[in-house]
XYZ file of C-alpha atoms in Angstrom:
543
model
C 12.368 1.213 12.846
C 8.677 1.261 12.798
C 8.573 4.578 14.474
C 11.109 6.201 12.279
C 9.564 4.952 9.055
C 5.989 5.964 10.457
C 7.423 9.454 11.352
C 8.880 9.971 7.824
C 5.653 8.804 6.191
C 3.532 11.041 8.338
C 5.767 14.052 7.884
C 5.628 13.694 4.169
C 1.860 13.217 4.161
C 1.364 16.323 6.300
C 3.706 18.348 4.128
C 2.029 17.230 0.935
C -1.498 17.743 2.115
C -0.694 21.242 3.237
C 1.185 22.117 0.112
C -1.164 20.841 -2.450
C -3.989 22.833 -1.210
C -1.911 26.014 -1.436
C -0.537 25.111 -4.871
C -3.970 24.472 -6.255
C -5.143 27.851 -4.938
C -2.198 29.612 -6.566
C -2.565 27.800 -9.844
C -6.322 28.772 -10.192
C -5.975 32.399 -9.742
C -6.339 32.283 -5.885
C -9.708 30.560 -6.126
C -11.030 27.593 -4.111
C -12.439 25.715 -7.034
C -9.604 23.259 -7.579
C -9.154 22.716 -3.956
C -12.837 21.845 -3.568
C -12.683 19.521 -6.610
C -9.502 17.821 -5.100
C -11.156 17.387 -1.701
C -14.212 15.914 -3.422
C -12.208 13.453 -5.507
C -10.136 12.269 -2.523
C -13.043 11.766 -0.342
C -15.216 10.031 -3.058
C -12.402 7.828 -4.093
C -11.644 6.456 -0.617
C -15.450 6.156 -0.032
C -15.846 3.931 -3.070
C -12.574 2.105 -3.087
C -11.881 1.752 0.643
C -13.125 -1.955 0.815
C -11.140 -2.913 -2.345
C -8.019 -1.409 -0.863
C -8.455 -3.290 2.334
C -9.306 -6.455 0.447
C -6.028 -5.987 -1.512
C -4.174 -5.541 1.723
C -5.656 -8.824 3.097
C -5.065 -10.906 -0.007
C -1.209 -10.184 -0.586
C 1.943 -10.765 1.490
C 2.649 -8.087 3.966
C 6.046 -7.086 2.423
C 4.477 -6.825 -0.991
C 1.647 -4.601 0.227
C 3.954 -2.246 2.240
C 6.518 -2.027 -0.614
C 3.927 -1.410 -3.381
C 2.133 1.146 -1.396
C 5.194 2.896 -0.543
C 6.404 3.059 -3.962
C 3.073 4.152 -5.564
C 2.666 6.900 -2.942
C 6.154 8.356 -3.172
C 6.390 8.058 -6.926
C 3.008 9.693 -7.364
C 3.975 12.654 -5.195
C 7.308 12.986 -7.008
C 5.861 13.058 -10.463
C 3.058 15.364 -9.216
C 5.713 17.714 -7.873
C 7.534 17.713 -11.055
C 4.397 18.578 -13.021
C 3.558 21.408 -10.609
C 7.137 22.733 -10.914
C 6.709 22.808 -14.700
C 3.314 24.449 -14.539
C 4.620 27.219 -12.223
C 7.596 27.873 -14.322
C 5.867 27.866 -17.796
C 2.335 28.651 -16.853
C 1.820 31.488 -19.544
C 3.200 29.360 -22.281
C 1.077 26.306 -21.152
C -2.093 28.525 -21.079
C -1.328 29.501 -24.749
C -1.457 25.967 -26.078
C -4.639 24.195 -27.186
C -6.632 27.269 -26.282
C -5.913 26.685 -22.655
C -6.825 23.016 -22.575
C -3.318 21.895 -21.894
C -3.754 23.814 -18.570
C -6.889 21.770 -17.871
C -4.860 18.553 -18.581
C -2.174 19.580 -16.194
C -4.646 20.388 -13.561
C -6.372 16.915 -13.998
C -3.005 15.071 -13.953
C -2.091 16.879 -10.680
C -5.362 16.026 -9.087
C -5.391 12.400 -10.299
C -1.703 11.845 -9.166
C -2.473 13.420 -5.617
C -5.452 11.175 -5.317
C -3.453 8.102 -6.221
C -0.935 9.098 -3.568
C -3.728 9.507 -0.982
C -5.111 5.917 -1.863
C -1.658 4.485 -1.579
C -1.190 6.314 1.709
C -4.468 4.857 2.984
C -3.292 1.291 2.015
C 0.044 1.828 3.740
C -1.676 3.165 6.924
C -4.003 0.160 7.113
C -1.082 -2.272 6.544
C 1.364 -0.809 9.092
C -0.883 0.865 11.751
C -3.707 -1.685 11.774
C -1.997 -4.962 10.978
C 1.849 -5.011 11.265
C 2.190 -3.519 14.783
C -0.265 -6.060 16.032
C 1.943 -8.911 14.918
C 5.127 -7.016 16.065
C 3.800 -6.549 19.703
C 3.252 -10.295 19.772
C -0.487 -9.975 20.241
C 0.025 -8.514 23.627
C -2.659 -5.877 24.434
C -0.412 -3.857 26.715
C 2.272 -3.471 24.188
C -0.101 -2.779 21.443
C -1.612 0.081 23.459
C 1.760 1.660 24.034
C 2.577 1.366 20.349
C -0.545 2.844 19.246
C -0.217 5.728 21.575
C 3.419 6.406 20.408
C 2.347 6.374 16.814
C -0.387 8.868 17.592
C 2.047 11.172 19.423
C 4.201 11.144 16.359
C 1.250 12.013 14.240
C 0.262 14.973 16.530
C 3.805 16.417 16.410
C 4.155 16.061 12.662
C 0.718 17.609 12.146
C 2.108 20.881 13.644
C 5.772 20.913 12.464
C 5.502 19.497 8.888
C 3.190 22.248 7.517
C 5.230 24.893 9.264
C 8.374 23.480 7.740
C 7.192 23.414 4.200
C 5.285 26.738 4.635
C 8.605 28.458 5.680
C 10.181 27.065 2.502
C 7.433 28.238 0.296
C 7.339 31.654 1.876
C 11.034 32.334 2.026
C 11.733 30.892 -1.338
C 8.915 30.107 -3.894
C 6.374 27.581 -4.812
C 8.854 25.905 -7.232
C 11.421 25.555 -4.544
C 8.645 24.278 -2.276
C 7.796 21.550 -4.895
C 11.478 20.595 -5.120
C 11.705 20.352 -1.237
C 8.751 18.077 -1.268
C 10.257 15.997 -4.229
C 13.520 15.577 -2.511
C 11.916 14.574 0.789
C 9.958 11.901 -0.792
C 12.851 10.378 -2.586
C 15.001 10.197 0.582
C 12.040 9.056 2.624
C 11.228 6.293 0.029
C 14.779 4.854 0.424
C 14.814 4.949 4.247
C 11.262 3.555 4.769
C 11.849 0.822 2.176
C 14.999 -0.311 3.962
C 13.546 -0.082 7.422
C 10.282 -1.887 6.499
C 12.172 -4.712 4.749
C 14.471 -5.057 7.905
C 11.392 -5.294 10.212
C 9.885 -7.941 7.897
C 13.016 -10.010 8.172
C 13.364 -9.591 11.928
C 9.783 -10.515 12.692
C 9.073 -14.008 11.079
C 5.383 -13.808 12.045
C 4.809 -11.113 9.471
C 5.291 -13.601 6.748
C 2.434 -15.683 7.884
C -1.115 -14.504 7.132
C -3.739 -16.966 8.407
C -7.093 -17.315 6.797
C -10.473 -16.375 8.436
C -11.578 -18.111 11.691
C -14.948 -19.572 12.351
C -17.664 -17.464 13.741
C -17.384 -16.758 17.428
C -13.743 -17.536 17.625
C -11.531 -15.009 19.307
C -9.733 -12.822 16.981
C -6.546 -11.577 18.785
C -4.861 -15.018 18.764
C -1.521 -16.256 17.482
C -1.640 -17.752 13.929
C -0.626 -21.119 15.361
C -3.768 -21.247 17.483
C -6.023 -21.239 14.365
C -5.809 -24.409 12.388
C -9.252 -25.963 12.081
C -12.368 -24.970 10.245
C -10.970 -21.958 8.418
C -12.198 -20.763 5.002
C -10.416 -18.134 2.949
C -12.345 -15.368 1.340
C -9.927 -15.505 -1.589
C -11.107 -18.977 -2.489
C -14.788 -18.058 -2.291
C -14.128 -14.970 -4.572
C -12.286 -17.065 -7.072
C -15.126 -19.518 -7.218
C -17.433 -16.578 -7.822
C -15.449 -15.530 -10.803
C -15.489 -18.944 -12.276
C -19.337 -19.172 -11.617
C -19.829 -15.860 -13.529
C -17.773 -17.018 -16.457
C -19.695 -20.252 -16.766
C -23.042 -18.571 -16.663
C -22.382 -15.341 -18.627
C -19.923 -16.490 -21.172
C -20.690 -13.706 -23.674
C -19.633 -10.888 -21.347
C -16.096 -9.453 -21.813
C -13.497 -10.220 -19.247
C -13.453 -6.531 -17.973
C -17.152 -6.790 -17.132
C -16.563 -10.090 -15.183
C -13.702 -8.547 -13.251
C -15.894 -5.475 -12.563
C -18.635 -7.668 -11.171
C -16.038 -9.365 -8.973
C -14.776 -6.115 -7.651
C -18.413 -4.931 -6.989
C -18.979 -8.165 -5.011
C -15.748 -7.641 -3.113
C -16.956 -4.191 -1.958
C -20.380 -5.691 -0.986
C -18.641 -8.450 0.753
C -16.374 -5.917 2.576
C -19.274 -3.918 3.751
C -21.123 -6.997 5.068
C -17.891 -8.026 6.856
C -17.792 -4.729 8.530
C -21.399 -4.903 9.567
C -21.126 -8.306 11.090
C -18.110 -7.372 13.337
C -18.645 -7.345 17.047
C -16.997 -3.983 17.088
C -19.376 -2.477 14.319
C -21.044 -0.019 16.714
C -17.736 1.219 18.051
C -16.366 1.822 14.560
C -19.505 3.633 13.498
C -19.417 5.704 16.668
C -15.860 6.778 15.653
C -17.016 7.578 12.159
C -19.808 10.004 13.539
C -17.197 11.990 15.252
C -16.008 13.206 11.871
C -19.155 15.186 11.206
C -18.185 18.143 13.254
C -16.968 21.705 12.881
C -15.347 21.679 16.288
C -11.836 21.170 15.302
C -8.852 23.138 13.953
C -9.683 22.913 10.290
C -10.438 25.581 7.613
C -14.028 25.882 8.904
C -13.085 26.914 12.485
C -10.266 29.002 11.232
C -12.531 31.030 9.050
C -15.104 31.543 11.870
C -12.226 32.699 14.188
C -11.187 35.301 11.806
C -14.736 36.696 11.532
C -14.756 36.933 15.364
C -11.526 39.015 15.695
C -8.993 36.195 16.519
C -5.537 37.228 15.121
C -3.359 34.784 13.230
C -0.573 34.686 15.946
C -3.226 33.807 18.597
C -4.760 31.121 16.479
C -1.247 29.620 15.782
C -0.813 29.531 19.612
C -4.119 27.892 20.196
C -3.312 25.209 17.605
C -0.016 24.557 19.467
C -1.983 24.226 22.805
C -4.421 21.747 21.093
C -1.499 19.624 20.010
C -0.303 19.482 23.582
C -3.847 18.384 24.764
C -3.883 15.816 22.112
C -0.590 14.338 23.510
C -2.179 14.460 26.882
C -5.017 12.257 25.498
C -2.544 9.557 24.297
C -1.005 9.515 27.783
C -4.356 9.286 29.496
C -5.320 6.479 27.184
C -2.371 4.269 28.221
C -3.000 5.031 31.959
C -6.811 4.329 31.869
C -6.451 1.128 29.870
C -4.011 -0.206 32.315
C -6.151 0.736 35.337
C -9.636 0.114 34.051
C -9.416 -1.972 30.785
C -10.017 -0.985 27.188
C -13.810 -0.963 27.032
C -14.084 1.298 30.145
C -11.377 3.606 28.813
C -13.521 4.256 25.863
C -16.535 5.058 28.303
C -14.419 7.429 30.341
C -12.921 9.151 27.188
C -16.433 9.459 25.740
C -17.825 11.118 28.875
C -14.862 13.478 29.101
C -15.236 14.449 25.419
C -18.950 15.178 25.818
C -18.459 17.210 29.071
C -15.896 19.442 27.371
C -18.072 20.004 24.249
C -20.743 21.448 26.567
C -18.567 24.584 26.631
C -18.972 24.809 22.890
C -22.728 24.565 23.254
C -22.647 27.306 25.885
C -20.495 29.414 23.560
C -23.510 29.598 21.116
C -25.665 31.414 23.572
C -22.964 33.418 25.317
C -22.265 37.165 24.976
C -20.336 37.824 21.801
C -21.927 35.042 19.840
C -23.045 36.111 16.324
C -25.931 33.609 16.341
C -29.359 34.948 15.728
C -31.950 32.752 17.677
C -34.604 33.855 15.237
C -32.941 31.491 12.786
C -34.267 28.768 15.025
C -37.605 30.440 15.833
C -38.665 32.316 12.662
C -42.385 32.152 13.817
C -41.693 34.180 16.880
C -40.192 37.207 14.970
C -42.261 37.940 11.858
C -40.480 41.294 11.569
C -36.881 39.753 11.382
C -36.380 40.986 7.781
C -37.017 44.514 8.809
C -33.947 44.600 11.094
C -31.548 43.852 8.338
C -29.652 46.775 6.951
C -30.005 47.421 3.306
C -26.197 48.036 2.693
C -24.489 45.047 4.266
C -27.232 42.892 5.435
C -26.039 43.153 9.085
C -28.569 42.560 11.772
C -29.266 45.690 13.832
C -29.760 45.310 17.524
C -27.754 44.871 20.722
C -26.818 41.154 20.004
C -25.145 41.870 16.662
C -22.900 44.537 17.953
C -20.687 41.831 19.247
C -19.874 40.641 15.742
C -16.384 41.533 14.524
C -17.014 44.173 11.712
C -14.873 42.746 9.028
C -15.421 43.454 5.317
C -18.859 41.946 4.461
C -19.817 42.112 8.200
C -22.105 39.345 9.344
C -22.238 37.836 5.840
C -18.532 37.061 5.714
C -18.439 33.401 4.814
C -16.737 30.770 6.897
C -14.648 29.767 3.877
C -13.266 33.130 2.743
C -11.968 33.668 -0.760
C -8.182 33.050 -0.572
C -7.719 36.208 -2.758
C -8.168 38.139 0.465
C -5.475 36.020 2.307
C -1.762 36.056 2.025
C 0.506 33.472 3.414
C 3.043 34.533 6.000
C 5.806 32.709 8.018
C 3.238 31.802 10.864
C -0.221 31.505 9.405
C -2.678 33.231 7.208
C -3.885 36.829 7.689
C -6.623 38.899 6.167
C -5.422 41.916 4.160
C -7.152 45.245 4.906
C -8.370 44.105 8.332
C -9.933 47.021 10.164
C -7.901 48.370 12.965
C -9.148 49.569 16.389
C -12.381 47.716 16.115
C -12.940 44.829 18.620
C -15.930 42.820 19.595
C -17.600 43.941 22.893
C -17.234 40.386 24.413
C -14.890 37.580 23.790
C -16.782 35.185 26.027
C -18.315 33.259 23.243
C -15.094 32.534 21.357
C -13.203 31.876 24.553
C -15.725 29.316 25.431
C -15.712 27.764 22.040
C -11.918 27.208 21.834
C -11.757 26.236 25.465
C -14.192 23.385 24.700
C -12.483 22.522 21.408
C -8.989 22.343 22.972
C -9.883 20.462 26.187
C -12.201 18.055 24.241
C -9.120 16.727 22.285
C -7.981 14.998 25.437
C -11.036 12.635 25.458
C -11.236 12.633 21.634
C -7.812 11.145 21.059
C -8.165 8.848 23.948
C -11.436 7.639 22.469
C -9.879 7.325 18.995
C -7.024 5.044 20.281
C -9.510 2.997 22.287
C -11.603 2.291 19.068
C -8.399 1.739 16.993
C -7.261 -0.937 19.343
C -10.646 -2.560 19.565
C -10.618 -2.946 15.835
C -7.008 -4.434 15.992
C -8.050 -6.843 18.690
C -11.375 -8.059 17.489
C -10.857 -8.405 13.727
C -9.446 -11.602 12.485
C -6.171 -11.135 10.448
C -7.695 -12.260 7.148
C -10.346 -9.444 7.335
C -8.318 -6.730 9.153
C -7.480 -4.917 5.958
C -11.088 -4.978 4.269
C -12.704 -3.927 7.632
C -10.346 -1.073 8.216
C -10.735 -0.055 4.648
C -14.485 0.147 5.131
C -13.801 2.047 8.253
C -11.790 4.754 6.301
C -14.680 4.907 3.799
C -17.095 5.620 6.646
C -14.759 8.286 8.123
C -14.706 9.992 4.741
C -18.365 9.809 4.203
C -19.155 11.430 7.607
C -16.372 14.011 6.981
C -18.181 14.922 3.704
C -21.360 15.560 5.663
C -19.800 18.238 7.799
C -18.611 20.076 4.555
C -22.145 19.834 3.175
C -23.426 21.331 6.461
C -21.172 24.295 6.022
C -22.143 24.737 2.389
C -25.799 24.785 3.543
C -25.145 27.272 6.316
C -22.054 29.255 5.441
C -22.536 32.551 7.391
C -20.966 33.230 10.843
C -24.360 33.808 12.326
C -25.218 30.047 11.223
C -22.049 28.695 13.049
C -24.025 28.301 16.296
C -26.409 25.812 14.527
C -23.530 23.943 13.161
C -22.014 23.617 16.561
C -25.271 22.169 17.931
C -25.577 19.732 14.973
C -22.036 18.701 15.549
C -22.583 18.015 19.178
C -25.664 15.880 18.323
C -23.663 13.770 15.801
C -20.850 13.342 18.372
C -23.403 12.413 21.023
C -24.901 9.873 18.611
C -21.455 8.351 17.976
C -20.675 8.006 21.663
C -24.152 6.552 22.131
C -23.272 3.799 19.740
C -20.050 3.115 21.609
C -22.052 2.879 24.896
C -24.277 0.241 23.307
C -21.173 -1.639 22.048
C -19.704 -1.384 25.659
C -22.921 -2.708 27.242
C -22.964 -5.699 24.822
C -19.155 -6.336 25.265
C -19.399 -6.399 28.989
C -21.958 -9.125 28.903
C -19.558 -11.419 27.074
C -17.289 -13.638 29.162
C -13.646 -12.599 29.275
C -11.305 -14.375 27.006
C -7.849 -15.836 27.715
C -5.986 -13.347 25.637
C -2.628 -11.647 26.600
C -2.966 -8.581 28.493
């Protein structure tokens, strides 16, 4: 039942994240502005509210958290879909009201509702995948590893199939039908998930027990019955804080007192995250988000500038999903044979070794990177080699660049007005025919590194996920994972800032090198954690 409800939730999330980006592009005249605003709002809200969301998960009964998150998420998506349907159907009429300001209101409502749905999804993920399954597995590390791996496999499969399904509906029918499809899916999914989660909560009595925080130094992956002495609840300390503020600042309105309390909760959440034994492991995972070496819009845009067709790119994405599944299988095998900490070390080394192929691609034949960007003082006449018409660098190196419209200055994030959606993927219109780069060695090495690196990446991700589950006490599991989500979004924002700072294909090599440096830093943090963890005596926890 957990797997089915998780699959339904992940499928709905993947469909919605794909569709909302397309809808916002279509609404704003095939411009990326609304999509960029939506991405910024989503990342910023999780960054600011992650600790509060986790604290709310900790302070309330598990069934209440799961049901409330599920209701808010699905109702927000449903209402947002209805608003989008109305905007698509009556767009011209809406634009004529209030001198177009009603359109702005509709856009704002859509973005706010979508952001609320994402926050609720974050809360549901923390509750189910970071807390419930730990209790359901009976605090057994072996069973927990298997359940984590299965959930990740479901996520990998839905990541490929869900966007394809809703994309087919939008292409064969219309955007309005696409909104209706998502609306219907969320209503059906809401009912099924609600019933299944309620059933699981009744079957597993331990889910109704939420023990308070243990004393410092006490093992975290223990059964609730083993923790009875010397425990202090964070809830009580925060309640005392509110009373203290009320007694000292009696003139402040209640809203300001509550705001102060929430700010203190955020601060307390970040401090709780920092003092965890697995802090370095969590930070290491967050650093892996600052990368352009993944199958996102950045890498897709670069691939198009290098002559990779849409059908080939779709095939590569499918292969990457398979290697991701291989990573989940490798995780369970390595953990059983070498232990959890050593699994992370092996996964880190494998990840870094595969990424060396990406570094080699920067300097391989066919790479559009201009080394004079790194050593301008060695070539004072670099500007004289630029053509006046297109700004294309003349010389032997640059003839490897795929000559699309705009040449070497084609941005990595192309204007979606030059893209149309097909049954399979996105294709550029008016693409020059019969013109191919002289060498594909660079792009082959790049994608070979990205695809093979996903084996180590997902194995490492599962390792850190289970470390967080095992080493964080139940009363702080929500807030610490909420802060972890905030850190992930923060580092993800940095990689978009990198691309904004260096948006041209000849800059992509620099972005690859910076990404590998961030990833190396993240794995170094994990190595430091592993060294510290191995010095501690082994506990008597279930294996």
